[in-house]
XYZ file of C-alpha atoms in Angstrom:
340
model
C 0.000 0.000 0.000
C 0.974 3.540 -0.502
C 1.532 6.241 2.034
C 1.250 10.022 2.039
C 2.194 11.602 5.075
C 0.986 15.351 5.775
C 3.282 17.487 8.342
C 5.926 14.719 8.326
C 8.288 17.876 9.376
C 7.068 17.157 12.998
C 8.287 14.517 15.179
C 5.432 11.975 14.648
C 5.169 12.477 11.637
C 9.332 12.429 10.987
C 8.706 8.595 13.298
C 5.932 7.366 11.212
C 7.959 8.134 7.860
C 10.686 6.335 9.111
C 8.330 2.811 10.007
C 6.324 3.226 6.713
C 9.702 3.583 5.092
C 11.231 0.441 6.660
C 8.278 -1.746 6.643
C 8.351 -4.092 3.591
C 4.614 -4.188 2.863
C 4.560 -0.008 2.700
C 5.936 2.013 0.013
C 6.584 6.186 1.226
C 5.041 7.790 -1.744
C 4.810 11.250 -0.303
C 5.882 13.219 2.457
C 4.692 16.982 2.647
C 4.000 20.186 4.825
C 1.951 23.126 4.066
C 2.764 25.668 1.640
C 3.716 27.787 4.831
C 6.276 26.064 6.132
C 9.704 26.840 6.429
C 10.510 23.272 6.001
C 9.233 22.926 2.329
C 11.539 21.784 -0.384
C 13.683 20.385 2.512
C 15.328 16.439 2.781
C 13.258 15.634 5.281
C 16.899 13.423 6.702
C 18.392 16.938 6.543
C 16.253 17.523 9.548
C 16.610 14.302 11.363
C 20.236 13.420 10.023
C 19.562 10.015 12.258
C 17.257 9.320 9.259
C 20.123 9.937 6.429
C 19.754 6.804 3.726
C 16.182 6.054 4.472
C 14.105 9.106 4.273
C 16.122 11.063 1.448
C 13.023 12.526 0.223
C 11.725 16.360 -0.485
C 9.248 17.776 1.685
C 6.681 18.709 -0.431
C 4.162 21.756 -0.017
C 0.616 21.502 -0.382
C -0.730 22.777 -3.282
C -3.385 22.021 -5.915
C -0.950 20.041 -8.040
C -0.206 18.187 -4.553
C -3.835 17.038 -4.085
C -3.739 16.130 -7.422
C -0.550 13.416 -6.664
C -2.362 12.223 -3.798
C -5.264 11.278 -5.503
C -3.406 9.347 -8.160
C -0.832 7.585 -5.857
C -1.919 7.445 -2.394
C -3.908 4.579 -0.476
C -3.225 5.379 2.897
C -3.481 9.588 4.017
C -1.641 9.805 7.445
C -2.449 13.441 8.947
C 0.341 14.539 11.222
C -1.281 18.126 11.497
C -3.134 20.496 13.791
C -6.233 19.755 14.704
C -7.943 21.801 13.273
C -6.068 21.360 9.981
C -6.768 17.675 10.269
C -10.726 18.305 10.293
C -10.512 20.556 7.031
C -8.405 17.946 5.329
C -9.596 14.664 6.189
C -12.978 15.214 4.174
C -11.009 15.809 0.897
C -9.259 12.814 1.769
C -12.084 10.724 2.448
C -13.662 11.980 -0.598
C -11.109 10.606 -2.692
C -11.737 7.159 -1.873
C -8.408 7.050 0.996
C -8.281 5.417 4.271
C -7.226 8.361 6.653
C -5.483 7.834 9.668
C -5.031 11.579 11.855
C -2.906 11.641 14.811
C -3.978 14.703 15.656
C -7.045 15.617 18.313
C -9.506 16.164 15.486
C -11.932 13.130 15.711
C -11.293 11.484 19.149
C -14.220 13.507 20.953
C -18.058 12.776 20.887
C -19.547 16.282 20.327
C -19.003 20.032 18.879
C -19.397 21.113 22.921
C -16.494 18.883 23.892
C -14.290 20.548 21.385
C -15.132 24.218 22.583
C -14.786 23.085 25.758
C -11.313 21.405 25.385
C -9.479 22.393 22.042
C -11.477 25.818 21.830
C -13.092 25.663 18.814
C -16.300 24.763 17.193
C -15.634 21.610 15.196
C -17.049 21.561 11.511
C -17.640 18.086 10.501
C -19.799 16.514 13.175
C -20.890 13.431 10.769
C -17.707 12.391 10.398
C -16.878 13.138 13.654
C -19.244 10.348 14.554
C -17.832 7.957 11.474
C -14.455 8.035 12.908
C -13.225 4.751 14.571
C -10.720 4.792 17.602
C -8.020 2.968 17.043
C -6.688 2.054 20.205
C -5.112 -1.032 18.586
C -5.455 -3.596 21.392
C -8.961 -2.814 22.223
C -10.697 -2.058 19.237
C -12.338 -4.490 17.204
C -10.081 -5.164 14.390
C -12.801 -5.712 11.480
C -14.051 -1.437 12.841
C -10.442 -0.188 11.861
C -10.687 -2.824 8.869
C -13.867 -1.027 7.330
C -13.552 2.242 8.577
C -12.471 5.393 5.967
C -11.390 7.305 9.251
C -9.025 6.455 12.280
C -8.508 8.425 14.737
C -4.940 7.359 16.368
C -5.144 7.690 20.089
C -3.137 10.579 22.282
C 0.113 9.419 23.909
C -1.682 9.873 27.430
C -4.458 8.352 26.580
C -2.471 5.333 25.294
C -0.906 4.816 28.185
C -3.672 5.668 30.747
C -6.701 3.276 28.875
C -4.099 0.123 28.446
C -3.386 0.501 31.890
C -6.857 0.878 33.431
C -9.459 -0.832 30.852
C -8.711 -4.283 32.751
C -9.661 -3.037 35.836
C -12.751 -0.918 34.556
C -13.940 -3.755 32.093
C -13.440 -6.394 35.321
C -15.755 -4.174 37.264
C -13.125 -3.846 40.498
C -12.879 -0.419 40.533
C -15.019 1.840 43.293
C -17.167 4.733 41.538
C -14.463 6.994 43.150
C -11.882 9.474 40.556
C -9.017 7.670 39.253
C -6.151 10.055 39.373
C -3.215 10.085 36.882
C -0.891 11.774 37.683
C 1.393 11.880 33.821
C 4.927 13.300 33.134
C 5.948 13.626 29.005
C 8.913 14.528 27.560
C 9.214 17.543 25.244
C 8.907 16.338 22.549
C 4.902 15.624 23.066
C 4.829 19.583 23.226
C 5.356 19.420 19.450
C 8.427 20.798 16.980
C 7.463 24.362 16.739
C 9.813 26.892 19.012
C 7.984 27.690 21.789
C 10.026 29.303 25.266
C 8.298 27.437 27.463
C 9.465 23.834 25.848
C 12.590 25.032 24.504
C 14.888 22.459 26.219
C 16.839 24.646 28.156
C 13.802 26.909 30.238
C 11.779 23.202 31.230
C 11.497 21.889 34.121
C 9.104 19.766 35.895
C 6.085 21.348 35.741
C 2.227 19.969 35.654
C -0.028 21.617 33.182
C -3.823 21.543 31.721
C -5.092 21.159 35.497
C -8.603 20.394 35.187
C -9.631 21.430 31.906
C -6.304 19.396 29.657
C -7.801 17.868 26.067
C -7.099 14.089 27.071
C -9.191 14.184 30.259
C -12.464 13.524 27.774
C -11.026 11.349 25.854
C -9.861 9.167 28.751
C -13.037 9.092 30.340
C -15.129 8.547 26.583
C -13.179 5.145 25.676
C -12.455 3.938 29.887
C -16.273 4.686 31.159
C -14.656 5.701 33.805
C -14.313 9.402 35.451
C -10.765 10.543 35.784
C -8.513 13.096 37.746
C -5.727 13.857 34.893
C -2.852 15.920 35.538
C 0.105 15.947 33.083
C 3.664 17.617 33.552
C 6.647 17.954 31.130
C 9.934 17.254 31.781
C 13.243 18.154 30.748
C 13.889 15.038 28.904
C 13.122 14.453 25.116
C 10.471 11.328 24.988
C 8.774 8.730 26.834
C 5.987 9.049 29.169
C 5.320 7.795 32.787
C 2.039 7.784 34.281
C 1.578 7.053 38.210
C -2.017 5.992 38.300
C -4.298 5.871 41.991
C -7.286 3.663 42.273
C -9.888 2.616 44.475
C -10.765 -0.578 44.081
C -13.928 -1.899 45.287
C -14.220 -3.786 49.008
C -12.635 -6.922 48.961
C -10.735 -6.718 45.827
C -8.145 -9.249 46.242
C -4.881 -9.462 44.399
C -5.728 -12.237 42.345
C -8.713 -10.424 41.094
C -6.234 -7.498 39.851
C -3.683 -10.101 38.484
C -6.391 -11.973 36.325
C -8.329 -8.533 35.233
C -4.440 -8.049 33.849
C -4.388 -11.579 31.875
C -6.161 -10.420 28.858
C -3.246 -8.418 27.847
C -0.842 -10.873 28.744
C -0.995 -12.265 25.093
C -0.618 -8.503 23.162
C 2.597 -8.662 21.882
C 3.409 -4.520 22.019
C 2.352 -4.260 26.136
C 4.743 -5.849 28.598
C 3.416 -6.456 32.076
C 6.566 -6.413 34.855
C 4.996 -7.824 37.567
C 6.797 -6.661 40.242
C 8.857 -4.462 38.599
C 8.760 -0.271 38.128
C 8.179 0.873 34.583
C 10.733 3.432 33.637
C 11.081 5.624 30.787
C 14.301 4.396 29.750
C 12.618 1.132 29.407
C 10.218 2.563 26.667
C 12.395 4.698 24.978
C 12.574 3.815 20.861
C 10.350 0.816 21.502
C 6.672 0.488 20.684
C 6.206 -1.255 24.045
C 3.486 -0.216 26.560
C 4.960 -1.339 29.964
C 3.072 -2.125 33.150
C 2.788 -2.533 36.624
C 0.903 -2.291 40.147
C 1.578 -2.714 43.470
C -1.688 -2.924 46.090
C -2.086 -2.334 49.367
C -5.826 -3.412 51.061
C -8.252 -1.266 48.338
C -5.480 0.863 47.201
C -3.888 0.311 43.726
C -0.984 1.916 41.896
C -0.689 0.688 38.712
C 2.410 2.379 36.632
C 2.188 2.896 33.189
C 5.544 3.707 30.624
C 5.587 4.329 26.975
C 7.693 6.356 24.023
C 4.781 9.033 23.446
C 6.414 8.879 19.796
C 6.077 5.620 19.291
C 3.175 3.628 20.752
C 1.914 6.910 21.424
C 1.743 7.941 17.737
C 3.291 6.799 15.088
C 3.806 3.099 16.261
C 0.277 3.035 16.795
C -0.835 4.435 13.753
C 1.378 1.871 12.302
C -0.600 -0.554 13.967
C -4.165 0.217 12.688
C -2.322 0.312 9.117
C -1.239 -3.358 9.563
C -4.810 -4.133 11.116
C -6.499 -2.386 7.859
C -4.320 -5.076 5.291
C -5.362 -8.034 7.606
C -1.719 -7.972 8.863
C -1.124 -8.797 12.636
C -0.789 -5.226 14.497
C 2.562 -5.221 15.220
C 3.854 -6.394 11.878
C 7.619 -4.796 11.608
C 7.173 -3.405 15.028
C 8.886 -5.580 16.676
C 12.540 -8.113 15.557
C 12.696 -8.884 12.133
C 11.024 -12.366 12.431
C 8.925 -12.266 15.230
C 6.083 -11.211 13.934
C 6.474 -13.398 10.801
């Protein structure tokens, strides 16, 4: 199949090139930015040098002629883009017959009200806003991503926050009570774009989005579950760890928790440490969602590590990809010949 990437100047979408490019059922056959952008005309392995050999193509802008290319030699649209940029293009998209997978915020809410609320703005497409499928890869039923036109790939917190907790919610163990996740991401889930208060050298650990952040809604739309979310940035370049709290109901024993755990114990991409304390490093450049708890009487903590880049994004959008061409999920994801 062939991929177009829009705004693969950005991390993500810089990640996902480099997977689509590597993986031998894929073919790149476009990589662009908007007309705008200072990165236009540009190798896009001039701006990730680690890239040099592999993605020694020209960042294209988007113009008419550029649409045009798509429409001929694209069967996969990945939108890398702003939200909002992601609603106005995936229509044009979808109209030309593609499968569209946006990584942006665009199509993971349920309503126009959520969207003011949240991203602060009045979202334009509401029927496709409904059409859209979630593709939280491990959760979502595969023949959904299969036949839908529109995916929306999952947020990095989110990712880590629903693998983490849907056991517990879908095993019914957990009290009606606030789960709180608490969530620290490096910078480089603030985006590309120069900003002082992400450029490397002002950060430091500080929480943000108290109360009122974009990924509380979609936490609580896809776990059933009300949440307390909290996320920080730190002065480190990628990964995520998320320190969870729950209530569990009376009685909840540790066995329960263990086997509410089992059903991801066969999913190839989420590692479950038993005992063990997930840690960034551990995640870091691997598409791995790693896991653990510790309990105490009704009290759970239940730790939660991944490469926001990776299983966060582009890994995942990789994912629904290999789901939509009946491929296992983690096809080239993992060692050459483990997925074979």
């Amino acid at each position: 199949m062939k991929v177009v990437i829009i705004g693969a100047s950005g991390y993500s979408g810089a990640e996902l090139a480099s997977l689509v490019a590597s993986h031998n059922k894929l073919t790149l056959a476009g990589i662009y930015v908007s007309e705008a952008s200072l990165d236009k005309e540009k190798y896009l392995s001039d701006l990730y040098p680690q890239y040099l050999g592999l993605l020694d193509q020209i960042l294209q802008p988007l113009t008419s002629n550029a649409f045009a290319d798509i429409q001929k030699n694209a069967d996969f649209v990945c939108l890398c883009t702003d939200h909002k940029v992601s609603i106005e293009l995936a229509p044009i998209f979808i109209e030309m017959g593609k499968k569209v997978f946006d990584l942006s915020g665009g199509f993971r809410l349920s309503s126009d009200e959520d969207y003011q609320k949240y991203y602060g703005f009045s979202h334009q497409n509401i029927s496709l806003l409904n059409q859209a499928v979630y593709g939280l890869a491990e959760w979502q039923n595969t023949d959904d991503i299969k036949n839908a036109q529109l995916i929306a790939v999952p947020g990095c917190y989110p990712t880590a926050a629903l693998n983490a907790l849907k056991p517990l919610v879908d095993a019914n163990l957990v009290s009606k009570e606030n789960i709180i996740i608490n969530a620290v991401s490096g910078v480089t889930g603030a985006g590309r774009k120069a900003n002082v208060n992400t450029h490397f050298c002002e950060v430091s650990l500080a929480a943000y989005g108290l109360f009122n952040h974009r990924h509380t809604p979609e936490i609580e739309k896809y776990l059933g579950h009300k949440v307390l979310f909290t996320p920080h940035i730190g002065n480190f370049p990628r990964g995520i760890l998320e320190t969870i709290y729950v209530q569990l109901k009376e009685n909840v024993t540790a066995d329960q928790v263990e086997k509410a755990y089992d059903c991801l114990a066969d999913q190839p991409l989420i590692r479950l440490l038993a005992n063990k304390i997930p840690t960034i490093n551990g995640v870091v450049n691997k598409p791995f969602v790693d896991i653990a708890w510790q309990q105490q009487g009704s009290q759970l903590i239940v730790m939660s590590a991944i490469d926001n880049l990776l299983k966060g994004a582009s890994g995942q959008a990789l994912q629904c990809m290999n789901i939509s061409m009946g491929l296992c999920a983690e096809y080239s994801l993992l060692p050459k010949g483990v997925q074979e």
